[in-house]
CSV table of C-alpha atoms in Angstrom, one decimal:
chain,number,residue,atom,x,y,z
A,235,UNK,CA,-39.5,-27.4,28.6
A,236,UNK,CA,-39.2,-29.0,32.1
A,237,UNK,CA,-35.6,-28.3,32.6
A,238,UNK,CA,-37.2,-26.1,35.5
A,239,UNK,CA,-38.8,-28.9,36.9
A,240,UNK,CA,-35.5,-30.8,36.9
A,241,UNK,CA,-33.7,-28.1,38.5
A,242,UNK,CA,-36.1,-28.3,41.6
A,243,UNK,CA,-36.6,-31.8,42.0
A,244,UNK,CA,-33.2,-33.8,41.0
A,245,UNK,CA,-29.5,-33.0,43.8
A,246,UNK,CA,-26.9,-30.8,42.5
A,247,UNK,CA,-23.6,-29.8,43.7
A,248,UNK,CA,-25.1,-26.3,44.9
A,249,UNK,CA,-28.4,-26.1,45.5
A,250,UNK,CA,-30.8,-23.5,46.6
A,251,UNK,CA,-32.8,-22.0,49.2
A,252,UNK,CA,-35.7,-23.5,47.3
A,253,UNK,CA,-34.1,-26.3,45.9
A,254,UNK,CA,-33.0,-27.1,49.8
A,255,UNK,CA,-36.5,-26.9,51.3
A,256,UNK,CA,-37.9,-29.1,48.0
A,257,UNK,CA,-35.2,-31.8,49.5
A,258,UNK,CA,-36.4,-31.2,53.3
A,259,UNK,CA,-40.2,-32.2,52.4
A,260,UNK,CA,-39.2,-35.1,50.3
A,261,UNK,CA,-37.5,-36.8,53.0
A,262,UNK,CA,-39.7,-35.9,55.4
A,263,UNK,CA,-43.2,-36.5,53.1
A,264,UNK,CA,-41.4,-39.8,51.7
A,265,UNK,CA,-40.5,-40.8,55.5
A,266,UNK,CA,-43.8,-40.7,57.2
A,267,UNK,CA,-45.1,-42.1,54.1
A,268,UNK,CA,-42.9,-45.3,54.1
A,269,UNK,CA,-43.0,-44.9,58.4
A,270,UNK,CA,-46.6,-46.2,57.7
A,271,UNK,CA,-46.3,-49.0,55.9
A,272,UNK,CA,-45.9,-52.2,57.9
A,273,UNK,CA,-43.5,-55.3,57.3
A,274,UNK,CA,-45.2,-57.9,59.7
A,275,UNK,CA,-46.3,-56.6,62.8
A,276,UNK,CA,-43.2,-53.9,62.5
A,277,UNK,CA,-43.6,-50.5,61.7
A,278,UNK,CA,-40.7,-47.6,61.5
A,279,UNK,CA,-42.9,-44.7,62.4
A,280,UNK,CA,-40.7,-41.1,62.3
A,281,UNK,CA,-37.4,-43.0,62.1
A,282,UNK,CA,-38.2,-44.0,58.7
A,283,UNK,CA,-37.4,-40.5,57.6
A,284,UNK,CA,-34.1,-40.3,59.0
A,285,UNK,CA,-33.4,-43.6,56.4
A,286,UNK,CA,-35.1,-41.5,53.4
A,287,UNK,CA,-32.7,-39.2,54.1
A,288,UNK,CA,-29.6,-40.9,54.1
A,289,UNK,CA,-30.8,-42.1,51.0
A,290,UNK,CA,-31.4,-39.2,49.1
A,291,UNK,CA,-28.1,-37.9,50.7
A,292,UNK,CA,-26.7,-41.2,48.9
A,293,UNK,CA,-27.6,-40.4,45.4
A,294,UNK,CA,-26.7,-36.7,45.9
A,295,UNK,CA,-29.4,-34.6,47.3
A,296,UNK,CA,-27.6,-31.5,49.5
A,297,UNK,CA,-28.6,-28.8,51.5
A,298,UNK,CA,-27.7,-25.2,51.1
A,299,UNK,CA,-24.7,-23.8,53.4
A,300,UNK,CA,-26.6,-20.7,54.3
A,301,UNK,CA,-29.9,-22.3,55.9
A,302,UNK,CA,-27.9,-25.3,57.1
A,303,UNK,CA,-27.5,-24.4,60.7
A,304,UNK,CA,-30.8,-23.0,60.8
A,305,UNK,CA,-33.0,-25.9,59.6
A,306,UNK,CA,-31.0,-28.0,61.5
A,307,UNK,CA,-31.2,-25.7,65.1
A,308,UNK,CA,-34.7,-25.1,64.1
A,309,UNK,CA,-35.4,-29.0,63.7
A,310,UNK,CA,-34.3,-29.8,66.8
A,311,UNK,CA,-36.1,-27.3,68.6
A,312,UNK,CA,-39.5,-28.4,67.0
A,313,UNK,CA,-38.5,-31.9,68.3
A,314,UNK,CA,-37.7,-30.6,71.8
A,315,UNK,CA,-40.9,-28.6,72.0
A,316,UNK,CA,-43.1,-31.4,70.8
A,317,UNK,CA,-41.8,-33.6,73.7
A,318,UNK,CA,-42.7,-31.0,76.0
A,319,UNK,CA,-46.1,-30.4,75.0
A,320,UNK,CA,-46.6,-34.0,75.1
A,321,UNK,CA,-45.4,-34.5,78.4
A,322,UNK,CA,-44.7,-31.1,79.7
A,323,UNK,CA,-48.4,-31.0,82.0
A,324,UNK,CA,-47.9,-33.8,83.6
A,325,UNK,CA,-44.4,-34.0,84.2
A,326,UNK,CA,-44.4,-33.4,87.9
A,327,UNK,CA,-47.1,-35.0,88.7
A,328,UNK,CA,-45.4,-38.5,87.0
A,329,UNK,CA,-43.4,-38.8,89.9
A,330,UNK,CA,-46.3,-39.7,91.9
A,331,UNK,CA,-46.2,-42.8,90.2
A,332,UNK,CA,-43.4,-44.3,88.4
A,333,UNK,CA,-41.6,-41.1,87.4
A,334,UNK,CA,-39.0,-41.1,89.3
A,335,UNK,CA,-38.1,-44.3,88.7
A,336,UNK,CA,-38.2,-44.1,84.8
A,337,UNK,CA,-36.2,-40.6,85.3
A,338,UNK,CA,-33.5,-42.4,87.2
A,339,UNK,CA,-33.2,-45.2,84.6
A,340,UNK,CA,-33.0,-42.6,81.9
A,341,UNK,CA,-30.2,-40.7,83.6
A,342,UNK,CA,-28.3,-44.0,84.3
A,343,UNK,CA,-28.7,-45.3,81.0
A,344,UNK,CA,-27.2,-41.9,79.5
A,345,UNK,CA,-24.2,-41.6,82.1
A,346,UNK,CA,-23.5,-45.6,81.4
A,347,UNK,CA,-23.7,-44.4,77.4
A,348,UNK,CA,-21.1,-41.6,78.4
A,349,UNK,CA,-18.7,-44.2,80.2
A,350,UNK,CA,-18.7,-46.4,77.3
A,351,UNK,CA,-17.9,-44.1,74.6
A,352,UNK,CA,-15.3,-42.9,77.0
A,353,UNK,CA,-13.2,-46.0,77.3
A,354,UNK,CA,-13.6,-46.2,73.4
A,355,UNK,CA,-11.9,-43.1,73.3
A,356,UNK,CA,-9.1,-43.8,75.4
A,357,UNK,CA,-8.7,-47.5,74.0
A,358,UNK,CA,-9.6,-47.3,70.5
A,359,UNK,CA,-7.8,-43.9,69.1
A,360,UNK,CA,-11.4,-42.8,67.7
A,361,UNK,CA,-11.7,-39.5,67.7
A,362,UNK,CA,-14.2,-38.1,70.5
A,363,UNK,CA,-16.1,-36.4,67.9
A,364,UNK,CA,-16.8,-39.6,65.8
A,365,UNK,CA,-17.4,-41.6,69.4
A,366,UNK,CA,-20.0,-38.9,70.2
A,367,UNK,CA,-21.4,-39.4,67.0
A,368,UNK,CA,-21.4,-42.9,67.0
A,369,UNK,CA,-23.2,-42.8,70.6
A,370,UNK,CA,-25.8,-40.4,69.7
A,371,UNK,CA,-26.7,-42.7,66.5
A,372,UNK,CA,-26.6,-45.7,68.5
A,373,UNK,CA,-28.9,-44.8,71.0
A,374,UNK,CA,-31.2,-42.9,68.2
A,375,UNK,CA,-30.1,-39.4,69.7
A,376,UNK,CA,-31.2,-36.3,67.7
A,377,UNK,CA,-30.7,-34.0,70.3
A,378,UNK,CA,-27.4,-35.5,71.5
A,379,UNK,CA,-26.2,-35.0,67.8
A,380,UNK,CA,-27.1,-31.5,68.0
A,381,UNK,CA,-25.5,-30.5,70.9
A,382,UNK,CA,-22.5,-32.1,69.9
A,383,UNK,CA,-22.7,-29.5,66.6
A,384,UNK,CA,-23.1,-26.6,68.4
A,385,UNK,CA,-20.1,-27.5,71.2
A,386,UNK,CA,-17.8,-28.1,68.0
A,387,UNK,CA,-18.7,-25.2,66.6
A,388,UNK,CA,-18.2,-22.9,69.9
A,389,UNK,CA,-14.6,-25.0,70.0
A,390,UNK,CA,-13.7,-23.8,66.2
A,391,UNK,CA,-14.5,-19.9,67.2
A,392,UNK,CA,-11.9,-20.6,70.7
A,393,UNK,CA,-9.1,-23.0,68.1
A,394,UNK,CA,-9.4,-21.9,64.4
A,395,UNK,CA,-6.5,-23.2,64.0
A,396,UNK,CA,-7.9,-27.2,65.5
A,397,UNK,CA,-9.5,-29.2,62.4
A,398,UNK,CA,-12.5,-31.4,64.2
A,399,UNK,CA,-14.3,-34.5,62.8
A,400,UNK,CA,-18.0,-34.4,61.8
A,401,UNK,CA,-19.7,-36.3,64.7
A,402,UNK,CA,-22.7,-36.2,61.6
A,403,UNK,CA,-20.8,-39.2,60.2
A,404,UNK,CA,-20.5,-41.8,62.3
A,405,UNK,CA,-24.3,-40.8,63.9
A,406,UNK,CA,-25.3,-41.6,60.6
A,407,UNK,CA,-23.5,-45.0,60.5
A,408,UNK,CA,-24.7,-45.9,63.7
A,409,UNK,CA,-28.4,-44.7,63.9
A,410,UNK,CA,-29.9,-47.8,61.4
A,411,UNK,CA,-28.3,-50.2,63.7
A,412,UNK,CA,-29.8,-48.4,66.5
A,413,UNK,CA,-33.2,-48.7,64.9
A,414,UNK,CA,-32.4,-52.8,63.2
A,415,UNK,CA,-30.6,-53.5,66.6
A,416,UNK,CA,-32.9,-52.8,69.1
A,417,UNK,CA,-35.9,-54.9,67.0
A,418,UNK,CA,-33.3,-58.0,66.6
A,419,UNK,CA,-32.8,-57.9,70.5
A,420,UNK,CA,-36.6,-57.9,71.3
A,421,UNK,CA,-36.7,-60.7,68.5
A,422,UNK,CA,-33.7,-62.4,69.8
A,423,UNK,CA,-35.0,-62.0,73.4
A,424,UNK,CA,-38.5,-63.6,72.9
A,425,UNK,CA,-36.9,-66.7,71.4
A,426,UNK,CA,-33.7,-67.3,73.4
A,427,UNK,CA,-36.1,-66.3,76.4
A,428,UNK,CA,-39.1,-68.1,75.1
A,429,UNK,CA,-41.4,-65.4,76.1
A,430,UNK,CA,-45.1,-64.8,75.2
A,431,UNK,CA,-46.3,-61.7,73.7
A,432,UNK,CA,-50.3,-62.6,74.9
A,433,UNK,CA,-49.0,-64.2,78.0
A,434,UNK,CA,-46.9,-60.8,79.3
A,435,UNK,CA,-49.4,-58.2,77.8
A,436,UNK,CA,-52.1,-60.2,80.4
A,437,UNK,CA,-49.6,-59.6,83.0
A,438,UNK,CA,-48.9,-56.5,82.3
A,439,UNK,CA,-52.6,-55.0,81.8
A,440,UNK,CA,-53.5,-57.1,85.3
A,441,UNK,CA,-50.4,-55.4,86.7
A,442,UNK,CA,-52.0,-52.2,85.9
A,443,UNK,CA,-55.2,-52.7,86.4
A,444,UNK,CA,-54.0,-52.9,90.6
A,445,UNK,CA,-52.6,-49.9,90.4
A,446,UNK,CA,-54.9,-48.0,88.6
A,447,UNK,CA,-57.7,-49.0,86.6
A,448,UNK,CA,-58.4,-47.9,83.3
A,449,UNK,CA,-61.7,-46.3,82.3
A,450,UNK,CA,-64.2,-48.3,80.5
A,451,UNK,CA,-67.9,-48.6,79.0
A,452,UNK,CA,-70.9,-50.4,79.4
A,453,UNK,CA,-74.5,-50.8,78.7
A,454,UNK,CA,-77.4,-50.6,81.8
A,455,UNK,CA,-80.4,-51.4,81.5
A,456,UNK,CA,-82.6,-49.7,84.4
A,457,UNK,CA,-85.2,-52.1,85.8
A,458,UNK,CA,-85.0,-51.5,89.8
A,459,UNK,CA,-88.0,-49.4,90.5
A,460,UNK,CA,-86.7,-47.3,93.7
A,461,UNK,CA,-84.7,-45.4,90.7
A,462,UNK,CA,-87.8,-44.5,88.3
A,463,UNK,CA,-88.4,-40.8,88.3
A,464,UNK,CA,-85.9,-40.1,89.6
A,465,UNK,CA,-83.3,-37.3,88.6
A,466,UNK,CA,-80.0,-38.7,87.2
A,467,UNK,CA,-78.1,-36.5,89.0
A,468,UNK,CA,-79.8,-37.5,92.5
A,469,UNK,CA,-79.3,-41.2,91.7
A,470,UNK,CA,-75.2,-41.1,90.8
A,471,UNK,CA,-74.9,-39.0,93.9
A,472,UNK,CA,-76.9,-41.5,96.0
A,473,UNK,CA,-74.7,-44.2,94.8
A,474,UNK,CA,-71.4,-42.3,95.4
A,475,UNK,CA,-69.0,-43.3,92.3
A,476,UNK,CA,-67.7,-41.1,89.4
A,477,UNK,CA,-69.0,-42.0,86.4
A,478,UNK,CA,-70.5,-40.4,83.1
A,479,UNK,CA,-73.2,-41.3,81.7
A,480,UNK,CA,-72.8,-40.7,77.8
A,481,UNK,CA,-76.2,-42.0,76.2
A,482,UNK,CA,-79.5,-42.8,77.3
A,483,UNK,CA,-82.1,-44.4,75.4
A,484,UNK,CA,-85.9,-44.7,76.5
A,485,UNK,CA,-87.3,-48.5,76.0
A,486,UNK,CA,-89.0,-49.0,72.9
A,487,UNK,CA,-87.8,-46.2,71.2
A,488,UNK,CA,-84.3,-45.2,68.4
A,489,UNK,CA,-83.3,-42.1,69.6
A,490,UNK,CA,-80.2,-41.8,71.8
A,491,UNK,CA,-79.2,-38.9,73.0
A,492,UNK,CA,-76.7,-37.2,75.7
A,493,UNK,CA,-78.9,-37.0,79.6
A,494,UNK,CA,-79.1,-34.1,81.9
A,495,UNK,CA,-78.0,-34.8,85.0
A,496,UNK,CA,-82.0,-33.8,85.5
A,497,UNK,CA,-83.1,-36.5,83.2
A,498,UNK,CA,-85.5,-38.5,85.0
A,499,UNK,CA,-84.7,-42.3,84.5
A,500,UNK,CA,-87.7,-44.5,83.1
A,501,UNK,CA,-88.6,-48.4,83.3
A,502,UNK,CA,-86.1,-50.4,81.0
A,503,UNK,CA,-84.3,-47.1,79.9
A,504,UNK,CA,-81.0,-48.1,78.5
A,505,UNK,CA,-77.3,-46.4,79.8
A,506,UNK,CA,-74.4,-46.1,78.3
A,507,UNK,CA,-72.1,-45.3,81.2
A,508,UNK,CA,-68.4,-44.6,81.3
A,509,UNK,CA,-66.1,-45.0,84.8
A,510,UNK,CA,-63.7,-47.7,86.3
A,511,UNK,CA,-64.9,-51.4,85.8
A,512,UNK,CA,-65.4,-52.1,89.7
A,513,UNK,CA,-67.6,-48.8,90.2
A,514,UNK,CA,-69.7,-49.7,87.3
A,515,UNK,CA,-70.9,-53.1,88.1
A,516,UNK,CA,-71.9,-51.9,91.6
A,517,UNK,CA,-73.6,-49.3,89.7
A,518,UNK,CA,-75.6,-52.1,87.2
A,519,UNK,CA,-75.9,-54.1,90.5
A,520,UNK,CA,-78.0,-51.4,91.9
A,521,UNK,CA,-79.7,-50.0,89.2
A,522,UNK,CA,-81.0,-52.8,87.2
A,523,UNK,CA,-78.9,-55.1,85.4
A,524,UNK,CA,-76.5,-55.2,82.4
A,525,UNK,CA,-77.6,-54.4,78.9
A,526,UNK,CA,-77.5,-55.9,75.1
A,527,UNK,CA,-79.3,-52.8,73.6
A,528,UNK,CA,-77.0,-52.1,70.0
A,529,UNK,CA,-79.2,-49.4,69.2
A,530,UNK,CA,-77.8,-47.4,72.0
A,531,UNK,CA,-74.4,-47.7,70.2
A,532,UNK,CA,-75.9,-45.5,67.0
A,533,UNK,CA,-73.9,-42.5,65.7
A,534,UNK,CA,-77.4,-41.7,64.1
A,535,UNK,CA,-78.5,-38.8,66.6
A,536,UNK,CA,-75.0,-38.0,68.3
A,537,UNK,CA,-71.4,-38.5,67.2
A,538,UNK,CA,-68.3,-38.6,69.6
A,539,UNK,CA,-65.0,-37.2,68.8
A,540,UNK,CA,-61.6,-36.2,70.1
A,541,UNK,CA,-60.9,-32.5,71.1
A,542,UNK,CA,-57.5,-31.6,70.8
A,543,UNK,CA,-57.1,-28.4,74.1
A,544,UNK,CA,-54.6,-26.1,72.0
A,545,UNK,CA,-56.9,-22.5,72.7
A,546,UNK,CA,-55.6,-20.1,75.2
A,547,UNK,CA,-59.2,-19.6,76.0
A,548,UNK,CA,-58.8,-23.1,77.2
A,549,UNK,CA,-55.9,-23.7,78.7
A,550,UNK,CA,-55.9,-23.6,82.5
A,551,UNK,CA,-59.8,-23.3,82.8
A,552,UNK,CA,-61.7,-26.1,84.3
A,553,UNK,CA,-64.6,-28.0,82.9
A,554,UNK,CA,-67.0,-26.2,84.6
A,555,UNK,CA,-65.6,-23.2,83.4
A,556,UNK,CA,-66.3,-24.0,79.9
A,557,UNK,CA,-69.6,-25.5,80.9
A,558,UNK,CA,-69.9,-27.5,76.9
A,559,UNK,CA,-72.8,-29.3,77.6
A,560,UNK,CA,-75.0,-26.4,78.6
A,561,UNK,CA,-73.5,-24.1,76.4
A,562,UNK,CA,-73.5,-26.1,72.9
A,563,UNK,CA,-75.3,-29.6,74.6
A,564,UNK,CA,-71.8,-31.5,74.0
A,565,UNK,CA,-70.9,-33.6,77.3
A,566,UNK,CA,-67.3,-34.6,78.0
A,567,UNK,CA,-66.8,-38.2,78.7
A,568,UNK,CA,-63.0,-38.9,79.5
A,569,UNK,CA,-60.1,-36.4,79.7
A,570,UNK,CA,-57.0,-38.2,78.1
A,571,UNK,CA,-53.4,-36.9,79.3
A,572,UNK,CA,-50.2,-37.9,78.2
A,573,UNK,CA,-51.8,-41.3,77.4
A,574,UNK,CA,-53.8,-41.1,81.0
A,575,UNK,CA,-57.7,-41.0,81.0
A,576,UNK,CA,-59.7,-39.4,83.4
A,577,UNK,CA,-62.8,-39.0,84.5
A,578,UNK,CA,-63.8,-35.3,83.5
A,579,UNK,CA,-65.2,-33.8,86.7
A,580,UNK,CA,-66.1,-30.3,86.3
A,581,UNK,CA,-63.2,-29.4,88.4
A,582,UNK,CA,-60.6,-30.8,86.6
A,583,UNK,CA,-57.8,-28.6,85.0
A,584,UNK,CA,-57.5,-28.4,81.3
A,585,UNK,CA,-53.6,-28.1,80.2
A,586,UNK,CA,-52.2,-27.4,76.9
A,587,UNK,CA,-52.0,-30.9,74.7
A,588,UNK,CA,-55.2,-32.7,76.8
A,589,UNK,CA,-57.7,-34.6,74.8
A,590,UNK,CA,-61.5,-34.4,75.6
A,591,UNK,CA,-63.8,-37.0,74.2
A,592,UNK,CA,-67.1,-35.5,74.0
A,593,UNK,CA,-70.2,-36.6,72.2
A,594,UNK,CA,-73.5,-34.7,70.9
A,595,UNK,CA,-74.8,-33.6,68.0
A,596,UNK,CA,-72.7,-32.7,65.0
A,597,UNK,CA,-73.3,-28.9,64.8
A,598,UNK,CA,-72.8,-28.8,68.7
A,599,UNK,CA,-69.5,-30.5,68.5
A,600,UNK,CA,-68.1,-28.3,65.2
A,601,UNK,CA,-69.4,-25.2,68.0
A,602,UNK,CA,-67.2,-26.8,71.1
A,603,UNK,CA,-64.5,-27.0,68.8
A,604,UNK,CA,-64.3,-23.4,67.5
């Protein structure tokens, strides 16, 4: 009755187009399911399907020769395309900072990869096609695997006569240890090296933190009179720093919502305002003094949530452009890209893959996002 059933779901010697893509989504579905799970502070996150599917490969699980090549060309071109639309925008502009310098560690780190397999070669008797596999699993490779493929193919259409190794092998050998290795080094490394998590991440954010500071909140509440009735607008100009400000409450009352820059501030009214940490407190210094208001931290009248810039209509225009918070009364409060926030003036350039954080009302933000 569910020999049908069995067909589809369990390997066999020849399997079909069907019974191939049934195999693709349980590795993948099983992999980012098991990817999430955590053992200790350790997670495997995508590289966990590349283990489900050695082991359905193990207990007999095989792909059809006829969409072979393609699923794998087309796999690795997804992959290469998601990197770019991660990083692709800002790219170029990395180099301002420490692009270059992660670029040219990258491009030593692979050349000093291609040396080493190299001497293997010519001291070991390895085949080069098993080396290049083994490199490409080692250093957790995909597309290094894949070009590999395709040269051995282009050699087999120039030497049909030549029988080559498949580098698939020995990438598959290599690529757990590349995955085990590199978390027993960092383990080995803390211990041997007796180094502090807490104590480096401290370092680390401080390090950052002189170089460019990261954008965060905080509550004001408004008590300096030289600021009451006065436009919003007028007074963040007056003071000269870029910051948003997300929420406004009026003393004595629940409702938040979302200012206008021609929002006239009251006595005691309560700010939740968004910038650097340095241009903030000179703000509250000015202004009035720092808050403890919760109620201004409701979701009850206004929501925030993350905008995901994937709309031609978009892409390329700036804030202003779009104009969201006269248009459907959503304000943007940071611009994050390729894990950088911003501050969203209305000049800034939108590029495919940015994140806006916005907040207003629920219908408002479901009409932004269409």
């Amino acid at each position: 009755m569910f020999e049908w059933l069995k067909t589809l779901l369990f390997p066999t010697e020849d399997p079909s187009v069907i019974q191939s893509l049934v195999t693709i989504m349980l590795a993948i579905g099983t992999g980012v399911f098991f990817g999430r799970l955590k053992m200790g502070k350790i997670t495997f996150g995508v590289s966990a399907v590349m283990f489900t599917g050695l082991i359905l490969g193990h207990f007999g699980y095989r792909m059809n020769e006829e969409i072979f090549d393609f699923i794998r060309d087309f796999g690795l071109i997804l992959f290469v395309y998601g990197i770019g639309l991660q990083v692709g925008p800002s790219f170029f502009s990395s180099f301002r900072n420490e692009g270059l310098k992660f670029n040219i560690l990258a491009v030593s780190t692979v050349l000093f990869g291609g040396f080493i397999t190299f001497l293997l070669f010519k001291f070991t008797g390895v085949s080069i096609e098993n080396l290049v596999g083994i490199m490409s699993g080692a250093v957790t490779n995909t597309p290094g695997l894949g070009a590999a493929k395709n040269t051995i193919v282009e050699l087999k259409n120039q030497f049909p006569d030549k029988t080559f190794d498949d580098p698939t092998i020995g990438y598959a050998i290599t690529y757990p240890l590349g995955v085990f290795g590199i978390i027993g080094v960092i383990i080995l490394s803390k211990v041997l090296l007796k180094i502090h998590p807490d104590v480096e991440m401290r370092k680390f954010r401080m390090n950052k933190i002189n170089r460019e500071e990261p954008l965060v909140h905080k509550k004001l509440r408004v008590t300096n009179p030289q600021y009451f009735g006065i436009p919003l607008g007028e007074v963040i100009n007056s003071i000269g720093h870029e910051i948003v400000v997300s929420r406004l409450k009026h003393s004595g009352e629940v409702s938040v919502f979302s200012p206008k820059l021609d929002t006239e501030l009251q006595d005691r009214d309560v700010l939740m305002i968004v910038g650097k940490e340095a241009d903030l407190e000179d703000f509250i210094k000015k202004v009035g003094r720092p808050s403890t208001d919760s109620f201004i931290e409701s979701d009850s009248d206004i929501n925030k949530k993350n905008i995901f810039v994937t709309k031609p209509s978009a892409v390329h225009k700036t804030l202003s452009d779009l104009d969201l918070y006269n248009a459907y009364d959503v304000k943007v409060t940071r611009v994050f890209r390729a894990g950088k926030e911003m501050i969203p003036r209305p000049s800034l350039e939108l590029f495919y893959g940015d994140i806006l954080r916005v907040i207003g009302t629920d219908q408002g933000i479901k009409e932004a996002e269409k």
